[in-house]
mmCIF file of C-alpha atoms and ligand atoms in Angstrom:
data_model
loop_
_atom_site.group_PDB
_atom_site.id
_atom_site.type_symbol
_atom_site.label_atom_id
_atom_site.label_comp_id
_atom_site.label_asym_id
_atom_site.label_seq_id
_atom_site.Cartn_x
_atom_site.Cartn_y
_atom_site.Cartn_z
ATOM 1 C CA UNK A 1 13.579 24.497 -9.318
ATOM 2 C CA UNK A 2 9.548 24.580 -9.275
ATOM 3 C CA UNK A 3 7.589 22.742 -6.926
ATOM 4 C CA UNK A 4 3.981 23.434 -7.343
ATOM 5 C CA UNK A 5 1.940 21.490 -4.892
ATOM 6 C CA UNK A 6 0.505 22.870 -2.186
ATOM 7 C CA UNK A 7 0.219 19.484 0.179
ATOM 8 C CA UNK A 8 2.485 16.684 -0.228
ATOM 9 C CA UNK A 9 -0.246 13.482 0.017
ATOM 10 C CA UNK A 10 1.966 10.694 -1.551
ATOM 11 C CA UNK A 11 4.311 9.791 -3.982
ATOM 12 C CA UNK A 12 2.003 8.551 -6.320
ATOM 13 C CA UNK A 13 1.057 12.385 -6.936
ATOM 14 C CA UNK A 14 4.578 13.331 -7.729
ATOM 15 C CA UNK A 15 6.881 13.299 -10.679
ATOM 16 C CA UNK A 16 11.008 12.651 -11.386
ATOM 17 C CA UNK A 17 11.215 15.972 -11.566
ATOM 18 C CA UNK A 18 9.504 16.837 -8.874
ATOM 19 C CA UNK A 19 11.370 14.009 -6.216
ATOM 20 C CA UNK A 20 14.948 15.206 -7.954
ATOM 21 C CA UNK A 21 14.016 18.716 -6.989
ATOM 22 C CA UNK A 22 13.291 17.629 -3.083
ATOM 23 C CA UNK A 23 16.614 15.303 -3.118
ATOM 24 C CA UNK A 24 18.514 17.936 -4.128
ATOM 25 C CA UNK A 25 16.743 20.717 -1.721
ATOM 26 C CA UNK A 26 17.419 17.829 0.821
ATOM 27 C CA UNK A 27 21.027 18.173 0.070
ATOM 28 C CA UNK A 28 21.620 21.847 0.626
ATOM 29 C CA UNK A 29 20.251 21.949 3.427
ATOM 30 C CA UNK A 30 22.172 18.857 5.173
ATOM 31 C CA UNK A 31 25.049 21.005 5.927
ATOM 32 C CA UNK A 32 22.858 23.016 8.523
ATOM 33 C CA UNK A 33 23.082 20.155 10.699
ATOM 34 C CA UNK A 34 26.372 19.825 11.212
ATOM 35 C CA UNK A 35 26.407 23.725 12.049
ATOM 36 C CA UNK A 36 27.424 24.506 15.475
ATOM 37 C CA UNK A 37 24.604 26.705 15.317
ATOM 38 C CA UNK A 38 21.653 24.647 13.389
ATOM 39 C CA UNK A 39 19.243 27.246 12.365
ATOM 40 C CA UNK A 40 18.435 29.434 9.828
ATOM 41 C CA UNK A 41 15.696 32.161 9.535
ATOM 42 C CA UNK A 42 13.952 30.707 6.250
ATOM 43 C CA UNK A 43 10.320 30.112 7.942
ATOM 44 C CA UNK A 44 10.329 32.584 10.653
ATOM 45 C CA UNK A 45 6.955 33.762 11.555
ATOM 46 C CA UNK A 46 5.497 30.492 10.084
ATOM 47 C CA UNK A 47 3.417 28.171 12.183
ATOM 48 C CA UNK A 48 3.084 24.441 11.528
ATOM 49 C CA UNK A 49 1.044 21.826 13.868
ATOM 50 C CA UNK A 50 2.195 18.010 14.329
ATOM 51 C CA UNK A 51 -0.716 16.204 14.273
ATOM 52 C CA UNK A 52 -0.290 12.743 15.372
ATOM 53 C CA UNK A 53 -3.347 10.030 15.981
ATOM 54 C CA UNK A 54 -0.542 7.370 16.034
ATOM 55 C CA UNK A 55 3.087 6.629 17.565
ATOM 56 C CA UNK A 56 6.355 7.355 16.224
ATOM 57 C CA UNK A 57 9.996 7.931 17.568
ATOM 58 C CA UNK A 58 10.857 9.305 14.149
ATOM 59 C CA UNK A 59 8.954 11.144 11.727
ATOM 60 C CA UNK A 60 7.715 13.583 14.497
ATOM 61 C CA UNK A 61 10.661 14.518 16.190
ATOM 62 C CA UNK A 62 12.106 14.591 12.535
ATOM 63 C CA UNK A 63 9.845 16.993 11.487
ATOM 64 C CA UNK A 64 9.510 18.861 14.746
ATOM 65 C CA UNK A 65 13.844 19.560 14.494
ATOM 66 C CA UNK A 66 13.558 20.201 10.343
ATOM 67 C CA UNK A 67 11.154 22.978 11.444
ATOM 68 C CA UNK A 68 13.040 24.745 14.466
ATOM 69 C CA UNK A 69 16.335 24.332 11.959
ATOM 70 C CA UNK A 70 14.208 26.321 9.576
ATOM 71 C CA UNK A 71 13.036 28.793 12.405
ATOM 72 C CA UNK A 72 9.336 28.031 11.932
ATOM 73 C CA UNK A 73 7.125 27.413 15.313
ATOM 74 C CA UNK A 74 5.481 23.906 15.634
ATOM 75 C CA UNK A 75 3.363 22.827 18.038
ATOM 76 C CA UNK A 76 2.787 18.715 18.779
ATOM 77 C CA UNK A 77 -0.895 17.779 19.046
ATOM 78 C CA UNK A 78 -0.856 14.830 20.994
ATOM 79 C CA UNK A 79 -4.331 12.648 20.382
ATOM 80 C CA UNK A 80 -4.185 11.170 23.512
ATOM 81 C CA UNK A 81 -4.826 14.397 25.392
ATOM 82 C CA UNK A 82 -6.466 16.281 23.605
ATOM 83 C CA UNK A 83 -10.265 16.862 23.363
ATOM 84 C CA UNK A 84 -10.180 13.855 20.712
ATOM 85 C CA UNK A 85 -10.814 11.995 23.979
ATOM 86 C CA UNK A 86 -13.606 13.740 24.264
ATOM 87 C CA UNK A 87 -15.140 12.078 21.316
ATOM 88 C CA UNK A 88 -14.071 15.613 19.163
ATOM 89 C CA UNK A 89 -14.237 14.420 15.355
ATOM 90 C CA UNK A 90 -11.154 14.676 12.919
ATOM 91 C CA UNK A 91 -13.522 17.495 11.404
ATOM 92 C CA UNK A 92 -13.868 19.298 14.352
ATOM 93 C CA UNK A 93 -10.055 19.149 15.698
ATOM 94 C CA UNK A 94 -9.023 20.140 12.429
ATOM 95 C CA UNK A 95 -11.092 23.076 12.102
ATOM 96 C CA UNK A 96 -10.406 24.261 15.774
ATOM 97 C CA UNK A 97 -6.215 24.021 15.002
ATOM 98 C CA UNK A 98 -6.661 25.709 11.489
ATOM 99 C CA UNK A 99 -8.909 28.696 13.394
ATOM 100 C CA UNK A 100 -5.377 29.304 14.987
ATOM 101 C CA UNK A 101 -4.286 29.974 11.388
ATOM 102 C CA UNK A 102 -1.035 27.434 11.189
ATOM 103 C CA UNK A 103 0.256 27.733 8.035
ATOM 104 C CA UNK A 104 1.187 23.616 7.126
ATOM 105 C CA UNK A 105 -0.648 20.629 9.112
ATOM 106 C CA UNK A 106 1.754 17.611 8.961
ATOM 107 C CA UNK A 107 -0.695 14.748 10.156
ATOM 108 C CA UNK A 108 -0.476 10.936 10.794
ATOM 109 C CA UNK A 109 -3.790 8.550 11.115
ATOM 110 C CA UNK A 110 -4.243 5.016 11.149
ATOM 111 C CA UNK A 111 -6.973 5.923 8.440
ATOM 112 C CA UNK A 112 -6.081 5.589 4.406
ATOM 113 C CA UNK A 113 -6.894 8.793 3.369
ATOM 114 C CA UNK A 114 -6.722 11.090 6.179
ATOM 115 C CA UNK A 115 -4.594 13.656 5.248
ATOM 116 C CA UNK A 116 -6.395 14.071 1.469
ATOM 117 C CA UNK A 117 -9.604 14.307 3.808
ATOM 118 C CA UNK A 118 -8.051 17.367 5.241
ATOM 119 C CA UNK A 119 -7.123 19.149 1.724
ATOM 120 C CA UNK A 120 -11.188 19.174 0.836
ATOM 121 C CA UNK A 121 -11.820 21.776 4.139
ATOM 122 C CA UNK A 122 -8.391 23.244 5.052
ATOM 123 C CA UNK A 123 -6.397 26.462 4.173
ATOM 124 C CA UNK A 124 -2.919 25.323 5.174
ATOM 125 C CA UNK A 125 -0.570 23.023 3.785
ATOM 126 C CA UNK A 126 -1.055 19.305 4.395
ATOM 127 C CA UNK A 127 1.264 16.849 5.026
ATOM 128 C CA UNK A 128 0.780 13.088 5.082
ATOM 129 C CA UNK A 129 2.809 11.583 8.013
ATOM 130 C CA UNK A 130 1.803 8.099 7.449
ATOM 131 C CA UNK A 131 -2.037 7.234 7.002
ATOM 132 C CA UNK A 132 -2.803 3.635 7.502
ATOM 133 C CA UNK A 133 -1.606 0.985 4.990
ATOM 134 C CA UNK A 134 -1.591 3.556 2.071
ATOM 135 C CA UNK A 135 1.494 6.645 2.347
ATOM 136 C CA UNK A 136 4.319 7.523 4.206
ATOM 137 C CA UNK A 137 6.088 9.773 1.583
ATOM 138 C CA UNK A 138 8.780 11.548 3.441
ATOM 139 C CA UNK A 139 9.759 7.968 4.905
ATOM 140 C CA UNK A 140 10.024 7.078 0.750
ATOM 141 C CA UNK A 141 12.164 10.755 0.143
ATOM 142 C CA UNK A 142 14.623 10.141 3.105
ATOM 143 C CA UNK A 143 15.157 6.471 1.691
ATOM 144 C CA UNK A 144 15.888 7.697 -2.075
ATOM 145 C CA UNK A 145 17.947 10.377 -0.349
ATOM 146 C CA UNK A 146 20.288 7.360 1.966
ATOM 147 C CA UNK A 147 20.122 5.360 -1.365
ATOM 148 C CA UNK A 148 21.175 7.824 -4.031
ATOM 149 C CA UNK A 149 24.211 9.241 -1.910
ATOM 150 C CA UNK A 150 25.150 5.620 -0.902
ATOM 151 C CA UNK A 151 24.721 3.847 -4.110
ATOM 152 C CA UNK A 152 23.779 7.113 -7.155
ATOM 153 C CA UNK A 153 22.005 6.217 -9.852
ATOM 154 C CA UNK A 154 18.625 4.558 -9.773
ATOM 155 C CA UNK A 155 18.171 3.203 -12.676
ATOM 156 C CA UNK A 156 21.486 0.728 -12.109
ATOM 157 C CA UNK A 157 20.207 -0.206 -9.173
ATOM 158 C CA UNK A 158 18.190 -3.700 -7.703
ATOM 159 C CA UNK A 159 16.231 -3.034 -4.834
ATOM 160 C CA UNK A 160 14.635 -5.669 -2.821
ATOM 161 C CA UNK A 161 11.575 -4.823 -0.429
ATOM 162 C CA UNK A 162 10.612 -8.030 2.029
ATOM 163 C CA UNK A 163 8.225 -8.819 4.782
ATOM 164 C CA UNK A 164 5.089 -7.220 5.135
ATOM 165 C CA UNK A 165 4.018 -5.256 2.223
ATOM 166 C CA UNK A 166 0.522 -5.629 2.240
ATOM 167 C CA UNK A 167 0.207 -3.317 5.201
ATOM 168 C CA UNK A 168 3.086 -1.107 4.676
ATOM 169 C CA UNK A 169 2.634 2.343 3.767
ATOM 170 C CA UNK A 170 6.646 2.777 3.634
ATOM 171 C CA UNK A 171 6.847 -0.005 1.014
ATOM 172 C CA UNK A 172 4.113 1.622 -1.749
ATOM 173 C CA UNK A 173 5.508 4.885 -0.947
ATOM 174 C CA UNK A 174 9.100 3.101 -2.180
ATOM 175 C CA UNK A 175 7.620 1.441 -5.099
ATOM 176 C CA UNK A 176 6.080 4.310 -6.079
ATOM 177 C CA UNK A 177 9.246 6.456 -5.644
ATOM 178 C CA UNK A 178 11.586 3.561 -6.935
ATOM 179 C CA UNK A 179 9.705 2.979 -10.601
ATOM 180 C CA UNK A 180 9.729 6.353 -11.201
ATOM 181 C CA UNK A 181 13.274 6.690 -10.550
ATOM 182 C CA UNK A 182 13.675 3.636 -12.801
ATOM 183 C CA UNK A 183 15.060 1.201 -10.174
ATOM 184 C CA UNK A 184 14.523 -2.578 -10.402
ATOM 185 C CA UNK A 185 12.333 -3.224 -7.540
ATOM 186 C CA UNK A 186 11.928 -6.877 -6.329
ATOM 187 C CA UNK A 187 9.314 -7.680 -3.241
ATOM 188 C CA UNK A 188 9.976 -10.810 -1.315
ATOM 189 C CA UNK A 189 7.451 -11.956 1.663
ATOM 190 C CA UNK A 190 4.852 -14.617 3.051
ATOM 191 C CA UNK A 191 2.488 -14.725 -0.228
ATOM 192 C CA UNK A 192 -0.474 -13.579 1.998
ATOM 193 C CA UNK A 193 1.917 -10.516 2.933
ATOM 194 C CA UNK A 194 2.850 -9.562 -0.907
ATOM 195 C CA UNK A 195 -0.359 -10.277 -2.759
ATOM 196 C CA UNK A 196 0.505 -10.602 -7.123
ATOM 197 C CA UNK A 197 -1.554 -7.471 -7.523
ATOM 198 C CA UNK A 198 1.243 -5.407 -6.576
ATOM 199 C CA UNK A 199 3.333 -6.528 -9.885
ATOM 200 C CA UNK A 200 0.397 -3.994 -11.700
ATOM 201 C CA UNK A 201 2.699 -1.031 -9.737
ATOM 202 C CA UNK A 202 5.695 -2.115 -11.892
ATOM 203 C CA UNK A 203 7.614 -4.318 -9.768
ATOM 204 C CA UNK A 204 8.357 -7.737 -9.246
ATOM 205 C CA UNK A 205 7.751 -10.752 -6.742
ATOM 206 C CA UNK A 206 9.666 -13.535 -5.543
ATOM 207 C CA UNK A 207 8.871 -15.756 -2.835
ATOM 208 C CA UNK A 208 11.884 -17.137 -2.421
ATOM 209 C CA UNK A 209 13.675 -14.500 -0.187
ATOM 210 C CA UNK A 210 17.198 -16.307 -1.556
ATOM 211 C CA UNK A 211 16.458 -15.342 -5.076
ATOM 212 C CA UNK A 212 15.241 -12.301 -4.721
ATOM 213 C CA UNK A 213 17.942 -10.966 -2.638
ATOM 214 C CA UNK A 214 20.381 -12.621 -6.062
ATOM 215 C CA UNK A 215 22.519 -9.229 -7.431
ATOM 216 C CA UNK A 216 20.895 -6.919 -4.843
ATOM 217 C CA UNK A 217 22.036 -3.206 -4.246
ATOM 218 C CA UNK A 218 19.491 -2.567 -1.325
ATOM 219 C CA UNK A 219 17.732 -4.400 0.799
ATOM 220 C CA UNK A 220 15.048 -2.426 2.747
ATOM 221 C CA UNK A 221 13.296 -4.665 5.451
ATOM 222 C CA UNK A 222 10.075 -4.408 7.039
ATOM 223 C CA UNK A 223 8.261 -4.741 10.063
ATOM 224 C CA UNK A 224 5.543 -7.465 10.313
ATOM 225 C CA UNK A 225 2.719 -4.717 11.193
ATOM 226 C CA UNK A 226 0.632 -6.941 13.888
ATOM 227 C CA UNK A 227 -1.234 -4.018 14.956
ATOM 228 C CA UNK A 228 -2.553 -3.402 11.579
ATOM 229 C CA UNK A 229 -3.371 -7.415 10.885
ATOM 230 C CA UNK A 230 -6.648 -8.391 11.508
ATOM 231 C CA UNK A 231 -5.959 -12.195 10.968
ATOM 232 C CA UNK A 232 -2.952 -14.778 10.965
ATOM 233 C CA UNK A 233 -0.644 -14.058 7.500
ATOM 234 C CA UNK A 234 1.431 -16.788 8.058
ATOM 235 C CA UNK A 235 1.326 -19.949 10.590
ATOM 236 C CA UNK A 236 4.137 -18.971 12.968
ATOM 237 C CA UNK A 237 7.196 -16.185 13.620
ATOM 238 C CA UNK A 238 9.536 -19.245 14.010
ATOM 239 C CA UNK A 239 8.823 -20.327 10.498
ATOM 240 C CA UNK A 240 8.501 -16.393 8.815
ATOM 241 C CA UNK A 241 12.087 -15.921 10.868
ATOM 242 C CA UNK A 242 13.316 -19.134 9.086
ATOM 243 C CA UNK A 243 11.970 -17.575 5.775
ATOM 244 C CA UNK A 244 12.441 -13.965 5.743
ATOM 245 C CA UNK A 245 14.510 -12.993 8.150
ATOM 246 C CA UNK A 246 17.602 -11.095 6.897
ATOM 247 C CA UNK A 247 20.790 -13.066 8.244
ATOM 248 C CA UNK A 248 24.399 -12.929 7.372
ATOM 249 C CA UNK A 249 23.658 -16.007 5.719
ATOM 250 C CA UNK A 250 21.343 -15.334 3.672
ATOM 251 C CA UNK A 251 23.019 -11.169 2.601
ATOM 252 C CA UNK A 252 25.623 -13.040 0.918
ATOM 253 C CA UNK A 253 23.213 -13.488 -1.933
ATOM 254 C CA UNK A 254 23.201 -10.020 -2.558
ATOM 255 C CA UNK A 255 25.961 -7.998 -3.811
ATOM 256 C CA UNK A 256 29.011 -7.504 -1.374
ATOM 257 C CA UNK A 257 28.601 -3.961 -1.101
ATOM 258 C CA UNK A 258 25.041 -4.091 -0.589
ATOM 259 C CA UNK A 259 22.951 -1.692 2.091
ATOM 260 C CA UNK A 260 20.485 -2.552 4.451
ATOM 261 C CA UNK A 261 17.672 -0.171 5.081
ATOM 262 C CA UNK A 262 15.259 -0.367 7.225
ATOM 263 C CA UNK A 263 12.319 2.242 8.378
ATOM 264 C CA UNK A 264 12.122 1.420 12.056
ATOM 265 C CA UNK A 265 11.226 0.471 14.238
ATOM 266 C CA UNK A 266 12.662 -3.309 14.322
ATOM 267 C CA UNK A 267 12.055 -6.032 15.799
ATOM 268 C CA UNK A 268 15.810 -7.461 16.462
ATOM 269 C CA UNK A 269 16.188 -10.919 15.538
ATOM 270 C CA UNK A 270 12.483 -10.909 13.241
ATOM 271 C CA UNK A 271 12.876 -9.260 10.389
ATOM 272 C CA UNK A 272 16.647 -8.729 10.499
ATOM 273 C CA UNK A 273 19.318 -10.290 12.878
ATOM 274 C CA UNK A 274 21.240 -8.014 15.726
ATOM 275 C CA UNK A 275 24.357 -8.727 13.895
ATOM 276 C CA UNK A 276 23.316 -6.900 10.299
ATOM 277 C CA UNK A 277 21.566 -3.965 12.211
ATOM 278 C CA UNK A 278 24.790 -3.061 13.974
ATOM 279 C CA UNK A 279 27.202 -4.028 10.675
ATOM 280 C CA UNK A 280 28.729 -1.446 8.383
ATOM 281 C CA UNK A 281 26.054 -2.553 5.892
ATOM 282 C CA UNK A 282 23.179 -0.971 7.788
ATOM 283 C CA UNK A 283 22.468 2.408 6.805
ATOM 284 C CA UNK A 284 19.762 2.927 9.480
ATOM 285 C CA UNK A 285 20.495 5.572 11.384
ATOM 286 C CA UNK A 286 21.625 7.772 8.655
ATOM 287 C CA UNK A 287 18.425 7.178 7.154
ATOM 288 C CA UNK A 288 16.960 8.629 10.067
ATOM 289 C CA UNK A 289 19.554 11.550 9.933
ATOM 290 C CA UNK A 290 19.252 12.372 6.196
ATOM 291 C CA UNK A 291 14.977 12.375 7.424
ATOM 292 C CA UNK A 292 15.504 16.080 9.374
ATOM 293 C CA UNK A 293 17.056 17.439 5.633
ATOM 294 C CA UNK A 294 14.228 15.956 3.851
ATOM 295 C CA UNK A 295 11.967 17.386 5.796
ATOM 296 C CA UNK A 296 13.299 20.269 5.715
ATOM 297 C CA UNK A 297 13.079 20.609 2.123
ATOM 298 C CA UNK A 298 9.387 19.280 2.299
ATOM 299 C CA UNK A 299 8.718 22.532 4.434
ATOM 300 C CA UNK A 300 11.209 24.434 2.495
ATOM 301 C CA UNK A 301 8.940 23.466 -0.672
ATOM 302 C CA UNK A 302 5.634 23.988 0.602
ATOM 303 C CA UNK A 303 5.954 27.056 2.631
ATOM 304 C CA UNK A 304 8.906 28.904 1.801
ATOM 305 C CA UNK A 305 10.364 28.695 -1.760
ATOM 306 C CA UNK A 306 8.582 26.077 -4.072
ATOM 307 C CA UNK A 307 6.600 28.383 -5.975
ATOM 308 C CA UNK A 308 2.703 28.195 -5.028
HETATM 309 N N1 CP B 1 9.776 5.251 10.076
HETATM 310 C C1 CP B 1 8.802 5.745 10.867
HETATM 311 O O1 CP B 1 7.745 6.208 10.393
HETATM 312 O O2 CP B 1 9.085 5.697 12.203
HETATM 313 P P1 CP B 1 8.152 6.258 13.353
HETATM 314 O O3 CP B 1 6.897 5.413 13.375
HETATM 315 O O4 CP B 1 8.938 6.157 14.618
HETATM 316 O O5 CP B 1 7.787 7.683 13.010
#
């Protein structure tokens, strides 16, 4: 299995071959979980720095477990802090942490771009975390990982993407992943929240949430990102509730055996109801568990046994 990148930016920069070969990585290493003892010796002696300008519950503790299960040493860089306080550039924290000679720099920014940014001045490994409205590629891995063991082969499959996909980077990381894979992929949203241009990624849009969820295999819901919207998207949350919101109602569109997916964080009773998030449809939280194997295969990849 070769895997010769040296940072993993985004999807868009991958190939089937290349996603199959981290799915399946993914997969032999999900047994070291359930290991009374959950470690292995793969990465000792390599050191990897969490880099986080934004929140998150998930994709840092993820990756900070995937590494220790892998024996590696990671550090968490909190922003908040640190001497970015201080007024200390991107540039300048970057350089100072990579003087310390880490060998993979997993970082998450509220600015598109961030982590390619890093790849024009660093030695190590880069690893996009989430930057702003454009990536969140190991969110996109950990999904096709939940989907393919829940529902196998993509190319059979309808997957519907609704709420706010303008300013998700987990929903172009999907549709990126998802056409590749050769999934149908149908967005549903406000209009101002799923803008036409996105049919030119291969996809397409209906703005009737009933319809689109017609026939569906998945449904992966989003969060309405408030912090990232600048302006109003649509009038009020009582009316985007009575359009979008996923209820039991409104799942019976989709097939019977259909999954719900979601990223996380959620806002009960917005985007989905209480009731689906707790039913045996979700497949939350083992999205979130199948995210500490993914990762681990990212690292795996990158630092241990990919090939560059
Ligand atoms: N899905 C996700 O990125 O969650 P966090 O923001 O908690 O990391």
């Amino acid at each position: 299995m070769a895997f010769n990148h040296k940072h993993l930016l985004g999807i868009k920069d991958l190939n089937k071959e290349d996603i199959l070969t981290i799915l399946d990585t993914a997969e032999s290493f999900r047994e070291i979980s359930i290991r009374e003892i959950k470690k292995v010796p793969t990465l000792r002696g390599k050191t990897i720095i969490n880099l986080f300008y934004e929140p998150s519950t998930r994709t840092r503790s993820s990756f900070e477990i995937a590494a220790k299960r892998l024996s590696a040493d990671i550090i968490n860089f909190n922003s908040s802090v640190s001497s970015v306080a201080k007024g200390e550039t991107l540039k300048d924290t970057v350089l100072n942490l990579e003087a310390m000679r880490p060998d993979a720099i997993i970082i998450r920014h509220p600015a598109s771009g961030a982590p390619y940014f890093l790849t024009t001045f660093c030695k190590s490994s880069v690893i996009n975390a989430g930057d702003g409205t454009h990536e969140h590629p190991t969110q996109a891995l950990l999904d096709a990982l939940t989907i393919r063991q829940m529902k196998g082969d993509f190319s059979k499959l309808k997957v519907v993407i609704a709420g706010d996909i303008l300013h998700s980077r987990v929903a172009k990381s999907n549709i990126f992943l998802l056409t590749k894979m050769g999934a149908k992929v149908v967005l549903s949203g406000p209009p101002p929240l799923v803008p036409p241009e996105f049919k030119e990624f291969g996809v397409e849009i209906d703005y009737n949430f009933d319809n689109a969820l017609k026939d569906a295999d998945v449904v992966m819901m989003l969060r309405i990102q408030r912090e990232r919207q600048g302006k109003n998207f649509f009038p009020s949350l009582r009316e985007y509730r009575n359009l979008y919101s996923l209820t039991p109602e409104k799942m019976k569109n989709a097939k019977k055996d259909a999954i719900i997916m979601h990223p996380g964080p959620i806002n009960r009773g917005i985007e989905l109801s209480t009731d689906l998030a707790d039913s045996s449809k979700s497949v939350i939280l083992k999205q979130v568990e199948n995210g500490i194997a993914v990762r681990m295969a990212i690292l795996y990849l990158l630092l241990g046994g990919g090939g560059k």
